[in-house]
Coordinates of C-alpha atoms in Angstrom, one line a residue:
Chain A
M1 CA 121.5 130.5 103.0
G2 CA 121.6 131.3 99.3
N3 CA 122.6 134.3 97.5
R4 CA 120.3 137.3 97.4
T5 CA 118.6 138.1 94.2
I6 CA 116.3 140.9 93.3
V7 CA 113.4 139.9 91.1
P8 CA 111.4 142.7 89.5
F9 CA 107.6 142.0 89.6
G10 CA 105.4 144.1 87.3
P11 CA 104.4 146.6 86.2
Q12 CA 103.0 144.4 83.4
H13 CA 102.4 141.0 84.8
P14 CA 100.0 138.2 83.6
V15 CA 98.1 138.0 86.9
L16 CA 97.9 141.7 87.5
P17 CA 95.2 143.6 85.6
E18 CA 96.7 146.8 86.9
P19 CA 100.3 147.9 87.0
I20 CA 102.2 147.9 90.3
H21 CA 105.9 147.3 90.6
L22 CA 107.6 145.3 93.4
D23 CA 111.2 144.7 93.8
L24 CA 111.3 141.3 95.5
V25 CA 114.5 140.6 97.4
L26 CA 114.9 136.8 97.4
E27 CA 117.1 134.3 99.2
D28 CA 116.7 131.2 97.0
E29 CA 113.0 130.9 96.7
R30 CA 112.1 132.9 99.8
V31 CA 111.1 136.5 99.7
V32 CA 113.1 138.5 102.3
E33 CA 111.8 141.9 101.5
A34 CA 109.4 143.5 99.1
I35 CA 109.9 147.2 98.0
P36 CA 106.9 148.7 96.3
R37 CA 107.1 151.3 93.6
I38 CA 103.9 152.9 92.7
G39 CA 102.8 155.8 90.5
Y40 CA 102.0 154.1 87.2
I41 CA 98.4 155.1 87.5
H42 CA 98.7 158.3 89.5
R43 CA 96.6 161.0 87.8
G44 CA 96.3 163.6 90.4
L45 CA 92.5 163.7 90.4
E46 CA 92.3 165.4 93.8
K47 CA 93.7 168.5 92.1
L48 CA 90.7 168.5 89.7
V49 CA 88.5 170.2 92.4
E50 CA 90.1 173.4 91.2
K51 CA 88.8 173.0 87.7
K52 CA 85.5 171.2 88.2
D53 CA 82.8 172.6 90.5
F54 CA 81.6 170.5 93.4
Q55 CA 78.6 169.1 91.5
Q56 CA 80.6 168.2 88.5
Y57 CA 83.2 166.6 90.7
T58 CA 80.7 163.7 91.5
F59 CA 81.6 162.3 88.1
V60 CA 85.3 162.5 88.8
A61 CA 84.8 160.8 92.2
E62 CA 83.0 158.0 90.5
R63 CA 86.0 157.5 88.3
I64 CA 88.5 157.1 91.1
C65 CA 87.9 153.4 90.5
G66 CA 85.7 151.5 88.1
I67 CA 85.1 148.6 90.4
C68 CA 83.8 150.4 93.4
S69 CA 82.6 153.4 91.3
F70 CA 79.2 153.7 93.0
M71 CA 80.6 153.7 96.5
H72 CA 83.1 156.5 95.6
G73 CA 80.3 158.6 94.2
M74 CA 78.2 157.9 97.3
G75 CA 81.0 158.7 99.7
Y76 CA 81.7 162.0 98.0
C77 CA 78.0 162.9 97.9
M78 CA 77.7 162.0 101.6
T79 CA 80.6 164.2 102.5
I80 CA 79.2 167.2 100.6
E81 CA 75.7 166.6 102.0
S82 CA 77.2 166.6 105.6
I83 CA 78.9 169.9 105.0
M84 CA 75.8 171.5 103.5
Q85 CA 73.6 169.8 106.1
I86 CA 71.3 168.2 103.5
E87 CA 69.0 165.4 104.7
I88 CA 68.4 163.2 101.8
P89 CA 65.0 161.4 101.4
E90 CA 64.6 157.9 103.0
R91 CA 63.9 156.2 99.7
A92 CA 67.2 157.6 98.3
K93 CA 69.1 156.2 101.3
F94 CA 67.6 152.7 100.7
L95 CA 68.3 152.9 96.9
R96 CA 71.9 153.8 97.6
T97 CA 72.2 150.9 100.0
I98 CA 70.8 148.5 97.4
W99 CA 73.3 149.7 94.7
A100 CA 76.1 149.7 97.2
E101 CA 75.5 146.1 98.2
L102 CA 75.1 145.0 94.6
S103 CA 78.5 146.7 94.0
R104 CA 80.0 144.8 96.8
M105 CA 78.7 141.5 95.4
H106 CA 80.0 142.3 91.9
S107 CA 83.4 143.3 93.3
H108 CA 83.8 140.2 95.5
I109 CA 82.7 137.9 92.7
L110 CA 85.1 139.6 90.3
W111 CA 87.8 139.1 92.9
L112 CA 87.0 135.4 93.3
G113 CA 87.5 135.0 89.6
L114 CA 90.8 136.8 89.6
L115 CA 92.0 134.7 92.5
A116 CA 91.0 131.5 90.6
D117 CA 93.0 132.9 87.6
A118 CA 96.0 133.6 89.9
F119 CA 96.2 130.0 91.0
G120 CA 95.6 128.8 87.5
F121 CA 92.0 127.5 87.8
E122 CA 90.8 129.0 84.5
S123 CA 87.3 127.4 84.4
L124 CA 86.6 128.7 88.0
F125 CA 87.5 132.2 86.8
M126 CA 85.1 131.8 83.9
Q127 CA 82.3 130.5 86.1
S128 CA 82.7 133.4 88.6
W129 CA 82.5 136.0 85.9
K130 CA 79.5 134.3 84.3
I131 CA 77.6 134.7 87.6
R132 CA 78.8 138.3 87.9
E133 CA 77.2 139.2 84.6
Q134 CA 73.7 138.7 86.1
I135 CA 74.5 141.5 88.6
L136 CA 75.8 143.7 85.9
D137 CA 72.5 143.1 84.1
I138 CA 70.7 144.4 87.2
F139 CA 72.9 147.5 87.1
E140 CA 72.2 148.1 83.4
E141 CA 68.5 147.7 83.9
T142 CA 68.3 150.1 86.8
T143 CA 70.9 152.7 86.0
G144 CA 71.8 152.3 82.3
G145 CA 75.5 151.6 83.0
R146 CA 77.4 148.4 83.5
V147 CA 80.3 149.7 85.6
I148 CA 80.0 153.4 86.0
F149 CA 76.4 154.5 86.6
S150 CA 76.4 158.2 87.5
V151 CA 73.2 157.6 89.4
C152 CA 74.3 159.1 92.7
D153 CA 74.0 162.8 93.0
I154 CA 74.3 165.4 95.8
G155 CA 70.9 165.4 97.4
G156 CA 69.8 161.9 96.6
V157 CA 69.8 159.6 93.5
R158 CA 68.9 160.3 89.9
K159 CA 66.9 157.2 89.2
D160 CA 64.2 155.3 91.0
I161 CA 63.6 151.5 91.0
S162 CA 60.0 150.5 90.6
A163 CA 58.5 147.9 93.0
E164 CA 58.2 145.4 90.1
T165 CA 61.9 145.7 89.3
L166 CA 62.8 145.3 93.0
Q167 CA 60.9 142.1 93.1
K168 CA 62.6 141.0 89.9
I169 CA 66.0 141.8 91.5
V170 CA 65.1 139.6 94.4
G171 CA 64.2 136.8 92.0
I172 CA 67.6 137.2 90.2
L173 CA 69.4 137.2 93.5
E174 CA 67.8 133.9 94.5
Q175 CA 69.1 132.4 91.4
V176 CA 72.5 133.9 91.9
D177 CA 72.5 132.6 95.5
K178 CA 72.0 129.0 94.2
E179 CA 74.7 129.3 91.6
L180 CA 77.1 130.9 94.1
K181 CA 76.6 128.2 96.7
E182 CA 77.8 125.7 94.1
L183 CA 80.7 127.9 93.0
T184 CA 82.0 128.8 96.5
E185 CA 82.0 125.1 97.5
V186 CA 85.0 124.8 95.2
F187 CA 86.8 127.7 96.8
L188 CA 86.2 126.4 100.3
K189 CA 86.3 122.6 99.9
D190 CA 88.5 121.7 96.9
T191 CA 91.8 120.2 98.1
S192 CA 93.9 121.7 95.4
V193 CA 92.5 125.2 96.0
K194 CA 92.9 124.8 99.7
S195 CA 96.5 123.8 99.3
R196 CA 97.2 127.1 97.7
T197 CA 95.4 129.2 100.2
K198 CA 95.4 127.5 103.6
G199 CA 98.2 128.7 105.9
V200 CA 99.6 131.1 103.2
G201 CA 100.3 134.7 104.1
V202 CA 99.2 134.6 107.7
L203 CA 98.6 138.0 109.3
S204 CA 98.1 138.0 113.0
K205 CA 95.5 140.1 114.7
Q206 CA 98.1 142.2 116.4
A207 CA 100.0 142.8 113.1
A208 CA 96.7 143.6 111.2
F209 CA 95.9 146.2 113.8
D210 CA 99.4 147.6 114.0
L211 CA 99.8 147.9 110.3
G212 CA 96.4 149.7 109.9
A213 CA 94.8 147.0 107.7
V214 CA 91.2 147.5 106.8
G215 CA 88.3 145.6 105.2
P216 CA 88.4 141.8 104.7
M217 CA 92.2 141.9 105.3
A218 CA 91.6 143.0 108.9
K219 CA 88.3 141.1 109.3
A220 CA 90.0 137.8 108.4
S221 CA 92.6 138.4 111.1
G222 CA 90.0 139.0 113.7
V223 CA 89.9 142.8 113.8
E224 CA 86.3 143.9 113.9
L225 CA 86.2 146.9 111.6
D226 CA 83.1 147.4 109.5
M227 CA 82.0 151.0 108.9
R228 CA 78.5 149.8 108.0
T229 CA 77.8 149.2 111.7
Q230 CA 77.8 153.0 112.0
G231 CA 74.5 153.1 110.2
Y232 CA 75.2 155.4 107.3
A233 CA 72.7 155.4 104.4
A234 CA 70.1 152.8 105.4
Y235 CA 72.4 150.4 107.2
G236 CA 71.1 151.6 110.6
K237 CA 67.8 150.0 109.8
L238 CA 69.1 146.7 108.7
K239 CA 70.1 143.7 110.7
F240 CA 73.6 142.3 110.2
A241 CA 76.8 141.6 112.0
P242 CA 80.3 142.1 110.6
I243 CA 81.9 138.9 109.3
I244 CA 85.0 138.0 111.3
D245 CA 87.5 135.1 111.0
T246 CA 90.5 134.5 113.1
K247 CA 92.9 132.5 111.0
G248 CA 94.3 135.4 109.0
D249 CA 95.5 133.4 106.0
C250 CA 94.5 133.6 102.3
Y251 CA 91.8 131.0 103.0
A252 CA 90.3 133.1 105.8
R253 CA 90.2 136.1 103.5
T254 CA 88.5 134.1 100.8
K255 CA 86.0 132.9 103.3
V256 CA 85.2 136.4 104.7
R257 CA 84.6 137.7 101.2
I258 CA 82.4 134.7 100.3
K259 CA 80.3 135.2 103.4
E260 CA 80.0 138.9 102.6
I261 CA 78.5 138.1 99.2
F262 CA 75.7 136.1 100.9
Q263 CA 75.4 138.8 103.5
S264 CA 74.9 141.4 100.7
I265 CA 72.1 139.3 99.2
D266 CA 70.4 139.2 102.6
L267 CA 70.8 143.0 103.1
I268 CA 69.3 143.7 99.7
K269 CA 66.3 141.5 100.5
Q270 CA 65.9 143.4 103.8
C271 CA 66.1 146.7 101.9
V272 CA 63.4 145.6 99.4
E273 CA 61.1 144.8 102.3
L274 CA 61.7 148.0 104.2
I275 CA 62.0 150.6 101.4
P276 CA 59.5 153.5 101.9
E277 CA 57.7 155.3 99.1
G278 CA 58.5 158.9 98.4
E279 CA 60.9 161.4 96.8
I280 CA 64.3 160.3 95.7
K281 CA 66.0 163.7 95.6
V282 CA 66.0 167.1 97.4
K283 CA 67.0 170.3 95.7
V284 CA 70.4 171.6 96.4
T285 CA 71.0 175.3 96.7
G286 CA 74.1 177.2 97.7
N287 CA 77.7 176.2 97.9
P288 CA 79.5 174.0 100.5
S289 CA 81.3 175.8 103.3
G290 CA 83.1 173.9 106.0
E291 CA 84.8 170.5 106.3
Y292 CA 83.9 167.0 107.0
F293 CA 85.4 163.5 107.2
T294 CA 83.3 160.6 106.0
Q295 CA 84.1 156.9 106.6
I296 CA 82.3 154.2 104.7
E297 CA 82.8 150.6 104.0
Q298 CA 83.8 149.6 100.5
P299 CA 84.3 146.0 99.3
R300 CA 88.0 146.4 100.0
G301 CA 87.5 148.1 103.4
E302 CA 87.2 151.4 105.1
V303 CA 87.5 154.5 102.9
V304 CA 87.9 158.0 104.2
Y305 CA 86.7 161.1 102.3
Y306 CA 87.6 164.6 103.3
A307 CA 86.3 167.7 101.7
K308 CA 86.8 171.3 102.6
G309 CA 84.6 174.0 101.0
N310 CA 85.1 177.8 101.2
G311 CA 81.6 178.9 100.2
S312 CA 82.4 179.1 96.5
K313 CA 81.6 176.6 93.7
F314 CA 85.1 175.1 93.9
L315 CA 86.2 173.1 96.9
D316 CA 89.5 173.9 98.6
R317 CA 90.4 170.3 99.0
M318 CA 89.1 166.9 98.5
R319 CA 91.0 163.9 99.7
V320 CA 90.3 160.1 99.6
R321 CA 92.2 157.6 101.7
T322 CA 91.4 154.4 99.9
P323 CA 91.4 150.9 101.4
T324 CA 94.2 149.5 99.3
F325 CA 96.4 152.4 100.4
A326 CA 95.9 151.3 104.0
N327 CA 96.4 147.6 103.1
V328 CA 99.8 148.0 101.3
P329 CA 101.9 147.9 104.6
A330 CA 100.1 144.7 105.6
L331 CA 100.8 143.2 102.1
L332 CA 104.5 144.0 102.4
E333 CA 104.5 142.3 105.8
T334 CA 102.8 139.1 104.6
L335 CA 105.2 138.9 101.6
K336 CA 108.2 138.6 103.9
G337 CA 109.1 134.9 104.2
C338 CA 106.7 133.6 101.6
S339 CA 107.9 131.7 98.6
L340 CA 108.1 133.3 95.2
A341 CA 105.4 131.1 93.7
D342 CA 102.9 132.5 96.3
V343 CA 103.5 136.2 95.6
P344 CA 100.7 136.6 93.0
I345 CA 98.2 135.0 95.4
L346 CA 99.3 137.2 98.2
I347 CA 99.0 140.3 96.2
L348 CA 95.6 139.3 95.1
T349 CA 94.3 138.5 98.6
I350 CA 94.4 142.1 99.6
D351 CA 92.1 142.7 96.6
P352 CA 94.4 145.4 95.3
C353 CA 92.9 148.4 93.5
I354 CA 95.8 150.4 92.3
S355 CA 93.8 153.1 90.6
C356 CA 92.1 153.8 94.0
T357 CA 95.5 153.8 95.7
E358 CA 97.2 156.2 93.4
R359 CA 94.3 158.3 92.3
Chain B
M1 CA 99.1 134.6 57.3
K2 CA 95.5 133.4 57.4
F3 CA 96.0 131.8 60.7
V4 CA 96.6 135.2 62.4
K5 CA 93.2 136.4 61.2
K6 CA 91.6 133.3 62.6
S7 CA 93.1 133.5 66.1
P8 CA 94.8 136.8 67.1
W9 CA 96.2 137.0 70.5
I10 CA 95.8 140.1 72.5
L11 CA 97.9 141.8 75.1
H12 CA 96.2 144.1 77.6
Y13 CA 98.0 146.9 79.4
D14 CA 96.4 149.3 81.8
G15 CA 97.8 152.8 81.2
S16 CA 96.3 154.9 84.0
S17 CA 92.7 153.9 83.7
C18 CA 90.2 153.7 86.5
N19 CA 89.7 149.9 86.1
G20 CA 86.3 150.4 84.4
C21 CA 87.6 149.6 81.0
D22 CA 90.0 146.9 82.2
I23 CA 87.2 144.9 83.8
E24 CA 85.2 145.3 80.6
V25 CA 88.1 144.0 78.5
L26 CA 88.3 141.0 80.8
A27 CA 84.5 140.6 80.7
C28 CA 84.9 140.1 76.9
L29 CA 86.8 137.0 77.6
T30 CA 84.3 135.4 79.9
P31 CA 81.3 133.2 79.0
L32 CA 78.7 135.9 78.2
Y33 CA 80.7 137.6 75.5
D34 CA 83.3 134.9 75.0
V35 CA 85.7 136.2 72.4
E36 CA 87.6 133.0 72.8
R37 CA 85.1 131.4 70.5
F38 CA 86.9 133.5 67.7
G39 CA 90.2 132.1 68.8
I40 CA 91.1 135.4 70.6
I41 CA 93.3 134.7 73.6
N42 CA 94.5 137.1 76.2
T43 CA 98.2 136.6 76.7
G44 CA 100.5 138.1 79.2
N45 CA 103.5 137.9 77.0
P46 CA 104.0 140.7 74.5
K47 CA 106.1 138.5 72.2
H48 CA 103.0 136.3 71.6
A49 CA 100.6 139.1 71.0
D50 CA 99.2 140.5 67.7
I51 CA 96.9 143.2 69.1
L52 CA 97.8 145.6 72.0
L53 CA 94.8 146.8 73.9
I54 CA 95.5 149.9 76.0
T55 CA 93.1 151.3 78.5
G56 CA 93.7 154.6 80.2
S57 CA 95.9 157.5 79.3
V58 CA 99.6 157.7 79.3
N59 CA 101.8 159.5 81.8
E60 CA 105.5 160.2 82.3
Q61 CA 106.1 157.0 84.2
N62 CA 104.3 154.5 82.0
I63 CA 105.4 155.9 78.6
P64 CA 108.7 153.8 78.7
V65 CA 106.6 150.7 79.7
V66 CA 104.1 151.2 76.9
K67 CA 106.8 151.7 74.3
Q68 CA 108.7 148.7 75.5
L69 CA 105.7 146.5 75.3
Y70 CA 105.0 147.7 71.8
E71 CA 108.6 147.1 70.6
Q72 CA 108.6 143.6 72.0
M73 CA 105.6 142.6 69.9
A74 CA 106.3 140.9 66.6
E75 CA 105.3 142.5 63.3
P76 CA 102.6 142.8 62.0
K77 CA 100.9 144.4 65.1
V78 CA 97.9 146.6 65.8
V79 CA 97.2 149.0 68.7
A80 CA 93.7 149.6 69.9
A81 CA 93.0 152.4 72.4
I82 CA 90.1 151.3 74.6
G83 CA 87.9 153.9 76.3
I84 CA 87.9 157.7 76.2
C85 CA 90.9 158.0 78.5
A86 CA 93.1 156.1 76.0
T87 CA 91.7 158.2 73.2
S88 CA 92.2 161.6 74.6
G89 CA 92.6 161.6 78.3
G90 CA 88.9 161.9 78.9
I91 CA 87.8 163.4 82.2
F92 CA 91.3 163.3 83.4
A93 CA 92.8 165.3 80.5
E94 CA 93.4 168.3 82.7
C95 CA 95.3 166.4 85.5
Y96 CA 98.9 167.3 86.0
N97 CA 100.1 163.7 85.6
V98 CA 98.3 162.9 82.4
V99 CA 100.0 163.4 79.1
G100 CA 97.0 162.5 77.0
G101 CA 95.8 159.7 74.7
V102 CA 97.9 156.7 73.7
D103 CA 98.4 158.2 70.3
K104 CA 101.0 160.6 71.8
V105 CA 103.4 157.8 72.0
L106 CA 102.2 154.9 69.8
P107 CA 100.6 154.7 66.4
V108 CA 97.0 153.9 67.3
D109 CA 95.0 152.0 64.7
V110 CA 91.6 151.7 66.4
Y111 CA 89.8 154.0 68.8
V112 CA 87.0 152.5 70.9
P113 CA 84.9 155.2 72.6
G114 CA 83.0 155.0 75.9
C115 CA 83.4 155.5 79.6
A116 CA 83.6 152.8 80.3
A117 CA 83.8 151.1 76.9
R118 CA 81.1 148.5 76.6
P119 CA 82.1 144.9 75.8
E120 CA 80.2 145.0 72.5
A121 CA 82.2 148.1 71.5
I122 CA 85.5 146.5 72.5
I123 CA 84.7 143.3 70.5
D124 CA 83.8 145.6 67.5
G125 CA 87.1 147.4 67.9
V126 CA 89.0 144.1 68.0
V127 CA 87.2 143.0 64.8
K128 CA 88.2 146.3 63.1
A129 CA 91.8 145.7 64.3
L130 CA 91.7 142.3 62.7
A131 CA 91.0 143.8 59.3
I132 CA 93.9 146.2 59.8
L133 CA 96.1 143.4 60.9
E134 CA 95.3 141.5 57.7
E135 CA 96.0 144.6 55.6
K136 CA 99.4 145.1 57.4
S137 CA 100.5 141.5 56.8
K138 CA 99.6 141.8 53.1
D139 CA 101.8 144.9 52.8
A140 CA 104.6 143.1 54.6
R141 CA 104.4 140.2 52.2
K142 CA 104.5 142.6 49.2
K143 CA 107.6 144.3 50.6
T144 CA 109.5 141.0 51.1
G145 CA 108.2 139.7 47.8
K146 CA 106.8 136.5 49.2
Chain C
M1 CA 77.9 159.0 111.7
G2 CA 80.8 159.2 114.1
Q3 CA 81.7 162.4 115.8
Q4 CA 83.9 165.0 114.2
T5 CA 86.4 166.1 116.7
I6 CA 89.1 168.4 115.5
K7 CA 91.7 169.2 118.1
A8 CA 94.1 172.0 117.2
I9 CA 97.6 171.5 118.5
S10 CA 101.0 173.1 117.7
S11 CA 103.6 171.3 115.7
N12 CA 105.9 170.6 118.7
E13 CA 103.1 169.0 120.6
L14 CA 102.6 166.5 117.8
L15 CA 104.8 163.6 118.9
A16 CA 103.6 163.7 122.5
E17 CA 100.0 163.7 121.4
V18 CA 100.5 160.9 118.9
L19 CA 102.3 158.8 121.5
H20 CA 99.5 159.3 123.9
L21 CA 97.0 158.2 121.3
K22 CA 99.0 155.2 120.4
N23 CA 99.2 154.0 124.0
D24 CA 95.5 154.5 124.2
G25 CA 95.0 152.0 121.4
Y26 CA 94.0 154.4 118.6
R27 CA 94.5 153.4 115.0
L28 CA 95.9 155.9 112.5
V29 CA 93.3 156.4 109.7
A30 CA 94.8 159.0 107.5
I31 CA 97.0 162.0 107.2
T32 CA 95.5 164.8 105.2
C33 CA 97.1 168.0 104.0
T34 CA 95.4 171.1 102.7
C35 CA 97.4 174.0 101.3
K36 CA 95.6 177.3 101.9
D37 CA 97.1 180.1 103.9
G38 CA 100.0 177.8 104.8
M39 CA 99.8 174.1 105.3
E40 CA 97.1 172.5 107.3
L41 CA 97.8 169.0 108.4
S42 CA 95.1 166.7 109.8
Y43 CA 96.1 163.4 111.5
S44 CA 93.0 161.3 111.8
F45 CA 92.7 158.5 114.4
D46 CA 90.0 156.1 115.2
K47 CA 89.1 154.0 118.2
N48 CA 85.8 152.1 118.5
Y49 CA 84.5 154.0 115.5
E50 CA 85.1 157.4 117.0
L51 CA 87.2 159.7 114.8
L52 CA 89.6 162.1 116.4
N53 CA 91.5 164.6 114.3
L54 CA 94.7 166.4 115.3
R55 CA 95.0 169.7 113.4
I56 CA 98.3 171.5 112.9
N57 CA 98.8 174.7 111.0
I58 CA 102.3 175.5 109.9
G59 CA 103.9 177.9 107.5
L60 CA 104.8 176.8 103.9
D61 CA 108.4 176.1 104.7
E62 CA 108.3 175.0 108.3
D63 CA 109.6 171.6 109.4
I64 CA 107.5 169.0 111.0
A65 CA 108.5 165.7 112.7
S66 CA 107.6 162.4 111.2
I67 CA 105.3 160.1 113.2
S68 CA 106.6 157.0 111.3
F69 CA 108.5 155.6 114.3
L70 CA 105.3 155.5 116.2
Y71 CA 103.1 154.3 113.4
P72 CA 105.4 152.6 110.9
F73 CA 102.9 152.6 108.0
A74 CA 102.6 156.4 108.2
F75 CA 105.5 156.5 105.9
L76 CA 103.2 156.2 102.9
Y77 CA 101.1 159.1 103.9
E78 CA 104.1 161.2 104.8
N79 CA 105.9 160.5 101.5
E80 CA 102.8 161.4 99.6
I81 CA 102.4 164.7 101.4
K82 CA 106.1 165.5 101.0
E83 CA 106.0 164.9 97.3
L84 CA 102.7 166.5 96.4
F85 CA 102.7 169.4 98.8
G86 CA 106.4 169.9 99.5
V87 CA 105.8 169.8 103.3
N88 CA 109.2 169.3 105.0
I89 CA 108.6 166.2 107.0
K90 CA 111.8 165.1 108.8
D91 CA 113.1 161.6 109.5
I92 CA 110.5 159.5 107.7
A93 CA 111.3 155.8 108.3
V94 CA 111.3 154.9 104.6
D95 CA 112.0 158.0 102.7
F96 CA 111.3 157.8 98.9
N97 CA 113.0 161.2 98.4
N98 CA 110.1 162.6 96.4
S99 CA 109.9 159.7 94.1
L100 CA 106.8 157.8 95.4
Y101 CA 104.8 158.8 92.4
K102 CA 107.6 160.2 90.2
I103 CA 105.5 163.0 88.8
P104 CA 106.8 165.4 86.2
V105 CA 105.7 168.5 88.1
K106 CA 107.1 169.6 91.4
T107 CA 104.7 169.8 94.4
P108 CA 101.5 170.3 92.3
F109 CA 99.3 171.0 95.3
R110 CA 101.4 173.7 96.8
K111 CA 100.1 177.2 96.3
E112 CA 102.9 179.7 96.6
G113 CA 102.1 183.2 98.0
T114 CA 99.0 182.1 99.8
E115 CA 100.6 182.5 103.2

């Protein structure tokens, strides 16, 4: 038994692109307890519903987070559409699904890069982000934006993708698929990478459920929780099964995310085959009155939107429960008993998105 | 001080941005944009850095952090505000926990617009910052008479 | 989409209801608070993709019990609601004492005089 030391971690830390602060209570090199302190990015954007009307708020919702920007916009629009009982055109649903799955790919590849950076494999980080640029190019070509697109709107989507471009996307994805296979081999088979991720930060199935973990964090521990199975947008017409692993360590979480990237490629290809012709937007009249809870699956897991309208242009309340918020308790649990050197990797394997968490 | 101009090191801090600008700053370092070919390196240590890139606006809680980072950097140093939030607060300017742009607490030399700022714009901003850095080091030499 | 069940209960039924749900294998999804004509709290639970919401309406200054001894991770939601809305939640397992976000304004979401 050594002496207890408290090591402050963050808010500015080389492996963290975003500020979060943890007080790590250590006994020699072992972490006994981790106490989080958040609030460096808290903006209070849920309060903005009082100043921006429900249509303008779409742009705010997209800026909850710059990585899963499209999904936030989509989740918010779906909530308002449910309240106002708007049925959006089929084509818009498929387009949303395509952009959502592309977002998942870009988010997971970005995460793979950051993970590589966290265990000091710089060239792997560079390779991952090089592949990711091809997906950003698709975004730019189809929406005009690289990270924030503003393409989702209440009642549908603002831009259409032509059949030619859809075929082109499939071509690019085939190329990406090839490059990714080579890249992910390293994450899954390289001895030095495995030595950093295998058996590190194990979260049992029971603990994952009890702590309310969501997304790849829960899936890697064997909890089947994937909101896409509920068939929102066009997911009801696509064939897929949630990706589950049982080991619950960092390696399993990496594996789940890697498999999800390839699943996304498959889903986009299915969408391109099935997408119907037609309108992409319906006209929206009136103001929302009523309330609704929407659950969708983001790259980081289940997200919950709640909106309550009172019949005026301004909503009474809009609330987001983001996946990282739900995963923080599970992170604190896995940190207990790990060694100080593994802390950055453990923080990264929940794929933290602090700006989502604090809003 | 010619060596500084040839390879400035940057320090990146996320004020309260939505991540959009942060990932674009990181994208600048990766193969497609590759600012490292100019010798620009992203460091995690403020004492090594010449240019401070801040994304996102400042709030009560991160003002001391931002100030401390700035004070730890060695002279001459340049501050670049990346994205509209760092410039003025942007879409979040009306939020209760947002004080405003970075210039409320630090002397900002370069403003890079955009939501999110594009990598090309960020690189442009860093190049502008380099000229200012050169200028600042000239002034410093004049003062010390070396 | 899943069903939207909203079940209105009174604040002293809360713990019994939550214990019942916990034993039934429900997962706590979120706690949401809305301030309009008093405080409106929604506790959302999920089992096999079916969402169940418990709805409690209380006055601005009424107390409510914490559910954090049943669902330990509820402490984050409860601290958030306590700090942003000023709802008086009692006996939270890990109480940050209104310094989870450390915001400069006190209870920004609370609307006085709407009761």
